[in-house]
Amino acid sequence: MNFLEQKICDEGLVLSSSVLKVDSFLNHQIDPEFMKLIGIEIANRYKSDRITKILTIESSGIAPAVFAGLELGVPVVFARKKKSLTLTEGLLTSKVYSFTKQEQNEISIAEKFMHPGEKVLIIDDFLAHGEAALGLADLVIKANAHISGFGIVIEKSFQEGRKKLEEKGYRVESLARVKEMNTNGITFIQSEVM
Ligand code: 5GP
């Protein structure tokens, strides 16, 4: 079991067979030392890919993305879920449906922060049905930039997100891959030791 899987087992709460709560270190309170290790691990997997930018989505993707950005020495852009009052022109937008919140969001970034030809690493906290990931990919495509791959903290492998991304030819690196979860515990797909 890698250090993230151990943390999920120790502190994660299985709310249902499909929803995992990890608010003690990722989704509400953030454990900076731990998150730094997560960022370094994601960065290591892409260190030979000449990444020029990291893209994530507010709010829980920001912490791992910033630590990965620090390690790779590149800026981090986070897509907004709500329209900003100060940011109204020159936007790239995409629609994302959230199964957990059962609502559709229009996500956006400023065009000026995503240039044609950039090599982009997309990072998020969870990969479930792949909606957020595909929405972020769409923003990169609209900017005429290149998607180098995805760095995911927790993948719920029993949902179809990874399949959707791989079908499009994208590389997916997930630090923990949950195979199954219920009130008795959580099992993982064998992962690399971190
Ligand atoms: P997807 O778009 O892949 O269906 O879901 C990914 C997004 O939904 C993530 O950005 C994450 O915020 C949220 N999410 C999906 N499943 C879970 C879950 O089990 N627990 C938590 N905390 N967030 C989730």
PDB file of C-alpha atoms and ligand atoms in Angstrom:
ATOM      1  CA  MET A   1       0.000   0.000   0.000  1.00  0.00           C
ATOM      2  CA  ASN A   2       1.473   3.404  -0.910  1.00  0.00           C
ATOM      3  CA  PHE A   3       1.417   6.390   1.461  1.00  0.00           C
ATOM      4  CA  LEU A   4      -1.707   7.887  -0.127  1.00  0.00           C
ATOM      5  CA  GLU A   5      -3.636   4.623   0.014  1.00  0.00           C
ATOM      6  CA  GLN A   6      -2.652   4.288   3.676  1.00  0.00           C
ATOM      7  CA  LYS A   7      -3.879   7.844   4.379  1.00  0.00           C
ATOM      8  CA  ILE A   8      -7.183   7.145   2.595  1.00  0.00           C
ATOM      9  CA  CYS A   9      -7.674   3.998   4.704  1.00  0.00           C
ATOM     10  CA  ASP A  10      -6.779   5.840   7.922  1.00  0.00           C
ATOM     11  CA  GLU A  11      -8.757   9.040   7.385  1.00  0.00           C
ATOM     12  CA  GLY A  12     -11.195   8.505   4.510  1.00  0.00           C
ATOM     13  CA  LEU A  13     -14.899   8.054   5.126  1.00  0.00           C
ATOM     14  CA  VAL A  14     -16.893   5.891   2.745  1.00  0.00           C
ATOM     15  CA  LEU A  15     -20.201   7.768   2.497  1.00  0.00           C
ATOM     16  CA  SER A  16     -21.690   5.276   0.039  1.00  0.00           C
ATOM     17  CA  SER A  17     -20.364   2.673  -2.365  1.00  0.00           C
ATOM     18  CA  SER A  18     -19.527   5.532  -4.741  1.00  0.00           C
ATOM     19  CA  VAL A  19     -18.658   8.578  -2.620  1.00  0.00           C
ATOM     20  CA  LEU A  20     -15.473   8.918  -0.604  1.00  0.00           C
ATOM     21  CA  LYS A  21     -14.953  11.753   1.878  1.00  0.00           C
ATOM     22  CA  VAL A  22     -11.348  12.822   2.427  1.00  0.00           C
ATOM     23  CA  ASP A  23     -11.875  16.221   3.985  1.00  0.00           C
ATOM     24  CA  SER A  24      -9.087  15.871   6.583  1.00  0.00           C
ATOM     25  CA  PHE A  25      -6.293  16.270   4.020  1.00  0.00           C
ATOM     26  CA  LEU A  26      -7.674  17.072   0.557  1.00  0.00           C
ATOM     27  CA  ASN A  27     -11.213  18.446   0.292  1.00  0.00           C
ATOM     28  CA  HIS A  28     -11.524  20.795   3.245  1.00  0.00           C
ATOM     29  CA  GLN A  29      -8.567  20.792   5.606  1.00  0.00           C
ATOM     30  CA  ILE A  30      -5.296  20.459   3.700  1.00  0.00           C
ATOM     31  CA  ASP A  31      -2.261  18.707   5.099  1.00  0.00           C
ATOM     32  CA  PRO A  32       0.541  20.751   3.452  1.00  0.00           C
ATOM     33  CA  GLU A  33       3.408  18.325   4.137  1.00  0.00           C
ATOM     34  CA  PHE A  34       1.356  15.479   2.768  1.00  0.00           C
ATOM     35  CA  MET A  35       0.125  17.513  -0.192  1.00  0.00           C
ATOM     36  CA  LYS A  36       3.701  18.437  -1.013  1.00  0.00           C
ATOM     37  CA  LEU A  37       4.528  14.735  -1.390  1.00  0.00           C
ATOM     38  CA  ILE A  38       1.488  14.287  -3.631  1.00  0.00           C
ATOM     39  CA  GLY A  39       2.622  17.200  -5.821  1.00  0.00           C
ATOM     40  CA  ILE A  40       6.156  15.826  -6.061  1.00  0.00           C
ATOM     41  CA  GLU A  41       4.880  12.384  -7.040  1.00  0.00           C
ATOM     42  CA  ILE A  42       2.645  13.769  -9.816  1.00  0.00           C
ATOM     43  CA  ALA A  43       5.500  15.982 -11.027  1.00  0.00           C
ATOM     44  CA  ASN A  44       7.934  13.024 -11.074  1.00  0.00           C
ATOM     45  CA  ARG A  45       5.694  11.115 -13.433  1.00  0.00           C
ATOM     46  CA  TYR A  46       5.784  13.978 -15.948  1.00  0.00           C
ATOM     47  CA  LYS A  47       9.273  15.356 -15.355  1.00  0.00           C
ATOM     48  CA  SER A  48      10.583  14.292 -18.775  1.00  0.00           C
ATOM     49  CA  ASP A  49       7.583  15.694 -20.660  1.00  0.00           C
ATOM     50  CA  ARG A  50       8.656  19.349 -20.816  1.00  0.00           C
ATOM     51  CA  ILE A  51       5.393  20.523 -19.264  1.00  0.00           C
ATOM     52  CA  THR A  52       4.907  24.295 -19.604  1.00  0.00           C
ATOM     53  CA  LYS A  53       1.650  24.704 -17.673  1.00  0.00           C
ATOM     54  CA  ILE A  54      -0.598  22.957 -15.193  1.00  0.00           C
ATOM     55  CA  LEU A  55      -4.361  23.260 -15.437  1.00  0.00           C
ATOM     56  CA  THR A  56      -6.733  22.326 -12.631  1.00  0.00           C
ATOM     57  CA  ILE A  57     -10.192  23.251 -11.383  1.00  0.00           C
ATOM     58  CA  GLU A  58     -11.236  25.052  -8.221  1.00  0.00           C
ATOM     59  CA  SER A  59     -11.179  24.317  -5.431  1.00  0.00           C
ATOM     60  CA  SER A  60      -9.729  20.936  -4.424  1.00  0.00           C
ATOM     61  CA  GLY A  61      -7.456  20.544  -7.440  1.00  0.00           C
ATOM     62  CA  ILE A  62      -5.513  23.676  -6.534  1.00  0.00           C
ATOM     63  CA  ALA A  63      -3.431  22.308  -3.646  1.00  0.00           C
ATOM     64  CA  PRO A  64      -1.929  19.276  -5.444  1.00  0.00           C
ATOM     65  CA  ALA A  65      -1.550  21.353  -8.625  1.00  0.00           C
ATOM     66  CA  VAL A  66       0.420  24.098  -6.872  1.00  0.00           C
ATOM     67  CA  PHE A  67       2.851  21.628  -5.299  1.00  0.00           C
ATOM     68  CA  ALA A  68       3.324  19.890  -8.658  1.00  0.00           C
ATOM     69  CA  GLY A  69       3.841  23.309 -10.277  1.00  0.00           C
ATOM     70  CA  LEU A  70       6.466  24.175  -7.691  1.00  0.00           C
ATOM     71  CA  GLU A  71       8.307  20.948  -8.452  1.00  0.00           C
ATOM     72  CA  LEU A  72       8.091  21.321 -12.248  1.00  0.00           C
ATOM     73  CA  GLY A  73       8.738  25.062 -12.115  1.00  0.00           C
ATOM     74  CA  VAL A  74       5.655  25.986 -14.157  1.00  0.00           C
ATOM     75  CA  PRO A  75       2.605  28.212 -13.567  1.00  0.00           C
ATOM     76  CA  VAL A  76      -0.696  26.767 -12.439  1.00  0.00           C
ATOM     77  CA  VAL A  77      -4.030  27.938 -13.840  1.00  0.00           C
ATOM     78  CA  PHE A  78      -7.277  26.934 -12.186  1.00  0.00           C
ATOM     79  CA  ALA A  79     -10.559  26.902 -14.063  1.00  0.00           C
ATOM     80  CA  ARG A  80     -13.371  28.752 -12.340  1.00  0.00           C
ATOM     81  CA  LYS A  81     -16.762  27.175 -11.803  1.00  0.00           C
ATOM     82  CA  LYS A  82     -18.577  30.481 -11.391  1.00  0.00           C
ATOM     83  CA  LYS A  83     -18.274  33.593 -13.526  1.00  0.00           C
ATOM     84  CA  SER A  84     -15.818  36.109 -12.097  1.00  0.00           C
ATOM     85  CA  LEU A  85     -16.887  39.753 -11.843  1.00  0.00           C
ATOM     86  CA  THR A  86     -13.477  40.935 -13.001  1.00  0.00           C
ATOM     87  CA  LEU A  87     -13.056  38.376 -15.739  1.00  0.00           C
ATOM     88  CA  THR A  88     -15.683  38.748 -18.427  1.00  0.00           C
ATOM     89  CA  GLU A  89     -13.864  38.912 -21.752  1.00  0.00           C
ATOM     90  CA  GLY A  90     -11.359  36.700 -23.525  1.00  0.00           C
ATOM     91  CA  LEU A  91     -12.647  33.557 -21.862  1.00  0.00           C
ATOM     92  CA  LEU A  92     -12.428  29.936 -22.898  1.00  0.00           C
ATOM     93  CA  THR A  93     -15.422  28.011 -21.557  1.00  0.00           C
ATOM     94  CA  SER A  94     -16.699  24.462 -21.347  1.00  0.00           C
ATOM     95  CA  LYS A  95     -19.669  22.707 -19.752  1.00  0.00           C
ATOM     96  CA  VAL A  96     -19.129  20.162 -16.960  1.00  0.00           C
ATOM     97  CA  TYR A  97     -21.798  18.023 -15.339  1.00  0.00           C
ATOM     98  CA  SER A  98     -21.176  17.083 -11.714  1.00  0.00           C
ATOM     99  CA  PHE A  99     -22.656  13.721 -10.693  1.00  0.00           C
ATOM    100  CA  THR A 100     -21.890  14.366  -7.010  1.00  0.00           C
ATOM    101  CA  LYS A 101     -23.660  17.752  -6.984  1.00  0.00           C
ATOM    102  CA  GLN A 102     -26.103  16.915  -9.805  1.00  0.00           C
ATOM    103  CA  GLU A 103     -25.612  20.251 -11.490  1.00  0.00           C
ATOM    104  CA  GLN A 104     -24.063  21.608 -14.638  1.00  0.00           C
ATOM    105  CA  ASN A 105     -21.304  24.203 -14.364  1.00  0.00           C
ATOM    106  CA  GLU A 106     -19.796  26.341 -17.033  1.00  0.00           C
ATOM    107  CA  ILE A 107     -16.072  26.301 -16.313  1.00  0.00           C
ATOM    108  CA  SER A 108     -13.775  28.979 -17.670  1.00  0.00           C
ATOM    109  CA  ILE A 109     -10.220  30.241 -17.882  1.00  0.00           C
ATOM    110  CA  ALA A 110      -8.801  33.438 -19.358  1.00  0.00           C
ATOM    111  CA  GLU A 111      -7.457  32.902 -22.856  1.00  0.00           C
ATOM    112  CA  LYS A 112      -4.343  34.893 -21.964  1.00  0.00           C
ATOM    113  CA  PHE A 113      -3.203  32.190 -19.531  1.00  0.00           C
ATOM    114  CA  MET A 114      -3.295  29.296 -22.019  1.00  0.00           C
ATOM    115  CA  HIS A 115      -1.217  29.800 -25.138  1.00  0.00           C
ATOM    116  CA  PRO A 116      -1.234  27.798 -28.378  1.00  0.00           C
ATOM    117  CA  GLY A 117       1.419  25.070 -28.303  1.00  0.00           C
ATOM    118  CA  GLU A 118       1.742  24.867 -24.521  1.00  0.00           C
ATOM    119  CA  LYS A 119       2.302  21.406 -23.048  1.00  0.00           C
ATOM    120  CA  VAL A 120      -0.336  21.044 -20.382  1.00  0.00           C
ATOM    121  CA  LEU A 121      -0.597  18.686 -17.432  1.00  0.00           C
ATOM    122  CA  ILE A 122      -4.165  18.510 -16.112  1.00  0.00           C
ATOM    123  CA  ILE A 123      -4.485  17.803 -12.386  1.00  0.00           C
ATOM    124  CA  ASP A 124      -7.550  17.078 -10.266  1.00  0.00           C
ATOM    125  CA  ASP A 125      -8.345  15.663  -6.849  1.00  0.00           C
ATOM    126  CA  PHE A 126     -10.736  12.918  -8.017  1.00  0.00           C
ATOM    127  CA  LEU A 127     -11.431  11.114 -11.267  1.00  0.00           C
ATOM    128  CA  ALA A 128     -14.902   9.602 -11.280  1.00  0.00           C
ATOM    129  CA  HIS A 129     -17.014   9.828 -14.457  1.00  0.00           C
ATOM    130  CA  GLY A 130     -14.413  11.963 -16.181  1.00  0.00           C
ATOM    131  CA  GLU A 131     -16.653  14.980 -16.712  1.00  0.00           C
ATOM    132  CA  ALA A 132     -14.352  17.511 -15.026  1.00  0.00           C
ATOM    133  CA  ALA A 133     -11.288  16.026 -16.747  1.00  0.00           C
ATOM    134  CA  LEU A 134     -12.914  16.170 -20.186  1.00  0.00           C
ATOM    135  CA  GLY A 135     -14.102  19.731 -19.553  1.00  0.00           C
ATOM    136  CA  LEU A 136     -10.558  20.779 -18.676  1.00  0.00           C
ATOM    137  CA  ALA A 137      -9.227  18.948 -21.747  1.00  0.00           C
ATOM    138  CA  ASP A 138     -11.749  20.863 -23.847  1.00  0.00           C
ATOM    139  CA  LEU A 139     -10.344  24.181 -22.578  1.00  0.00           C
ATOM    140  CA  VAL A 140      -6.823  23.109 -23.580  1.00  0.00           C
ATOM    141  CA  ILE A 141      -8.035  22.038 -27.030  1.00  0.00           C
ATOM    142  CA  LYS A 142      -9.853  25.357 -27.484  1.00  0.00           C
ATOM    143  CA  ALA A 143      -6.589  27.151 -26.693  1.00  0.00           C
ATOM    144  CA  ASN A 144      -4.795  25.070 -29.368  1.00  0.00           C
ATOM    145  CA  ALA A 145      -2.492  23.753 -26.674  1.00  0.00           C
ATOM    146  CA  HIS A 146      -1.336  20.148 -26.177  1.00  0.00           C
ATOM    147  CA  ILE A 147      -2.610  17.783 -23.456  1.00  0.00           C
ATOM    148  CA  SER A 148       0.424  15.913 -22.081  1.00  0.00           C
ATOM    149  CA  GLY A 149      -1.681  13.915 -19.652  1.00  0.00           C
ATOM    150  CA  PHE A 150      -3.630  13.816 -16.417  1.00  0.00           C
ATOM    151  CA  GLY A 151      -2.392  13.668 -12.828  1.00  0.00           C
ATOM    152  CA  ILE A 152      -5.117  12.465 -10.492  1.00  0.00           C
ATOM    153  CA  VAL A 153      -4.880  12.142  -6.732  1.00  0.00           C
ATOM    154  CA  ILE A 154      -7.685   9.595  -6.258  1.00  0.00           C
ATOM    155  CA  GLU A 155      -9.220   7.631  -9.103  1.00  0.00           C
ATOM    156  CA  LYS A 156     -12.415   5.696  -8.511  1.00  0.00           C
ATOM    157  CA  SER A 157     -11.611   2.944 -10.966  1.00  0.00           C
ATOM    158  CA  PHE A 158     -15.082   1.409 -10.755  1.00  0.00           C
ATOM    159  CA  GLN A 159     -16.427   4.493 -12.546  1.00  0.00           C
ATOM    160  CA  GLU A 160     -15.728   5.129 -16.207  1.00  0.00           C
ATOM    161  CA  GLY A 161     -13.521   8.268 -16.119  1.00  0.00           C
ATOM    162  CA  ARG A 162     -10.206   6.572 -16.905  1.00  0.00           C
ATOM    163  CA  LYS A 163     -11.775   4.560 -19.737  1.00  0.00           C
ATOM    164  CA  LYS A 164     -13.179   7.721 -21.337  1.00  0.00           C
ATOM    165  CA  LEU A 165      -9.820   9.493 -21.160  1.00  0.00           C
ATOM    166  CA  GLU A 166      -7.814   6.511 -22.414  1.00  0.00           C
ATOM    167  CA  GLU A 167     -10.235   6.035 -25.303  1.00  0.00           C
ATOM    168  CA  LYS A 168      -9.254   9.520 -26.410  1.00  0.00           C
ATOM    169  CA  GLY A 169      -5.595   8.521 -26.224  1.00  0.00           C
ATOM    170  CA  TYR A 170      -4.736  10.487 -23.089  1.00  0.00           C
ATOM    171  CA  ARG A 171      -2.206   9.369 -20.510  1.00  0.00           C
ATOM    172  CA  VAL A 172      -3.693   9.030 -17.021  1.00  0.00           C
ATOM    173  CA  GLU A 173      -1.526   8.867 -13.896  1.00  0.00           C
ATOM    174  CA  SER A 174      -3.492   8.279 -10.706  1.00  0.00           C
ATOM    175  CA  LEU A 175      -1.728   8.031  -7.363  1.00  0.00           C
ATOM    176  CA  ALA A 176      -4.432   5.877  -5.766  1.00  0.00           C
ATOM    177  CA  ARG A 177      -6.869   3.726  -7.735  1.00  0.00           C
ATOM    178  CA  VAL A 178      -9.889   2.639  -5.722  1.00  0.00           C
ATOM    179  CA  LYS A 179     -11.153  -0.685  -6.982  1.00  0.00           C
ATOM    180  CA  GLU A 180     -14.063  -1.028  -4.595  1.00  0.00           C
ATOM    181  CA  MET A 181     -15.284   0.570  -1.392  1.00  0.00           C
ATOM    182  CA  ASN A 182     -17.971  -0.088   1.167  1.00  0.00           C
ATOM    183  CA  THR A 183     -18.449   0.273   4.899  1.00  0.00           C
ATOM    184  CA  ASN A 184     -16.112  -2.700   5.489  1.00  0.00           C
ATOM    185  CA  GLY A 185     -13.195  -1.014   3.789  1.00  0.00           C
ATOM    186  CA  ILE A 186     -11.503   0.132   0.624  1.00  0.00           C
ATOM    187  CA  THR A 187      -9.560  -1.957  -1.868  1.00  0.00           C
ATOM    188  CA  PHE A 188      -7.103  -0.575  -4.408  1.00  0.00           C
ATOM    189  CA  ILE A 189      -5.810  -1.621  -7.783  1.00  0.00           C
ATOM    190  CA  GLN A 190      -2.149  -2.451  -7.216  1.00  0.00           C
ATOM    191  CA  SER A 191      -0.155   0.734  -7.670  1.00  0.00           C
ATOM    192  CA  GLU A 192       3.458   1.784  -7.850  1.00  0.00           C
ATOM    193  CA  VAL A 193       5.114   2.160  -4.476  1.00  0.00           C
ATOM    194  CA  MET A 194       5.602   5.856  -3.761  1.00  0.00           C
TER     195      MET A 194
HETATM  196  P1  5GP B   1     -16.033  13.491 -12.463  1.00  0.00           P
HETATM  197  O1  5GP B   1     -16.183  14.767 -13.215  1.00  0.00           O
HETATM  198  O2  5GP B   1     -14.844  12.672 -12.891  1.00  0.00           O
HETATM  199  O3  5GP B   1     -17.319  12.682 -12.451  1.00  0.00           O
HETATM  200  O4  5GP B   1     -15.819  13.858 -10.943  1.00  0.00           O
HETATM  201  C1  5GP B   1     -14.683  14.542 -10.556  1.00  0.00           C
HETATM  202  C2  5GP B   1     -15.020  15.693  -9.659  1.00  0.00           C
HETATM  203  O5  5GP B   1     -16.094  15.402  -8.776  1.00  0.00           O
HETATM  204  C3  5GP B   1     -13.808  15.986  -8.806  1.00  0.00           C
HETATM  205  O6  5GP B   1     -13.315  17.254  -9.170  1.00  0.00           O
HETATM  206  C4  5GP B   1     -14.314  15.958  -7.382  1.00  0.00           C
HETATM  207  O7  5GP B   1     -14.357  17.273  -6.888  1.00  0.00           O
HETATM  208  C5  5GP B   1     -15.710  15.409  -7.429  1.00  0.00           C
HETATM  209  N1  5GP B   1     -15.828  14.029  -6.924  1.00  0.00           N
HETATM  210  C6  5GP B   1     -16.200  12.932  -7.632  1.00  0.00           C
HETATM  211  N2  5GP B   1     -16.282  11.852  -6.871  1.00  0.00           N
HETATM  212  C7  5GP B   1     -15.945  12.235  -5.612  1.00  0.00           C
HETATM  213  C8  5GP B   1     -15.848  11.540  -4.350  1.00  0.00           C
HETATM  214  O8  5GP B   1     -16.078  10.330  -4.198  1.00  0.00           O
HETATM  215  N3  5GP B   1     -15.453  12.294  -3.289  1.00  0.00           N
HETATM  216  C9  5GP B   1     -15.164  13.620  -3.393  1.00  0.00           C
HETATM  217  N4  5GP B   1     -14.780  14.244  -2.278  1.00  0.00           N
HETATM  218  N5  5GP B   1     -15.260  14.310  -4.558  1.00  0.00           N
HETATM  219  C10 5GP B   1     -15.655  13.626  -5.663  1.00  0.00           C
END
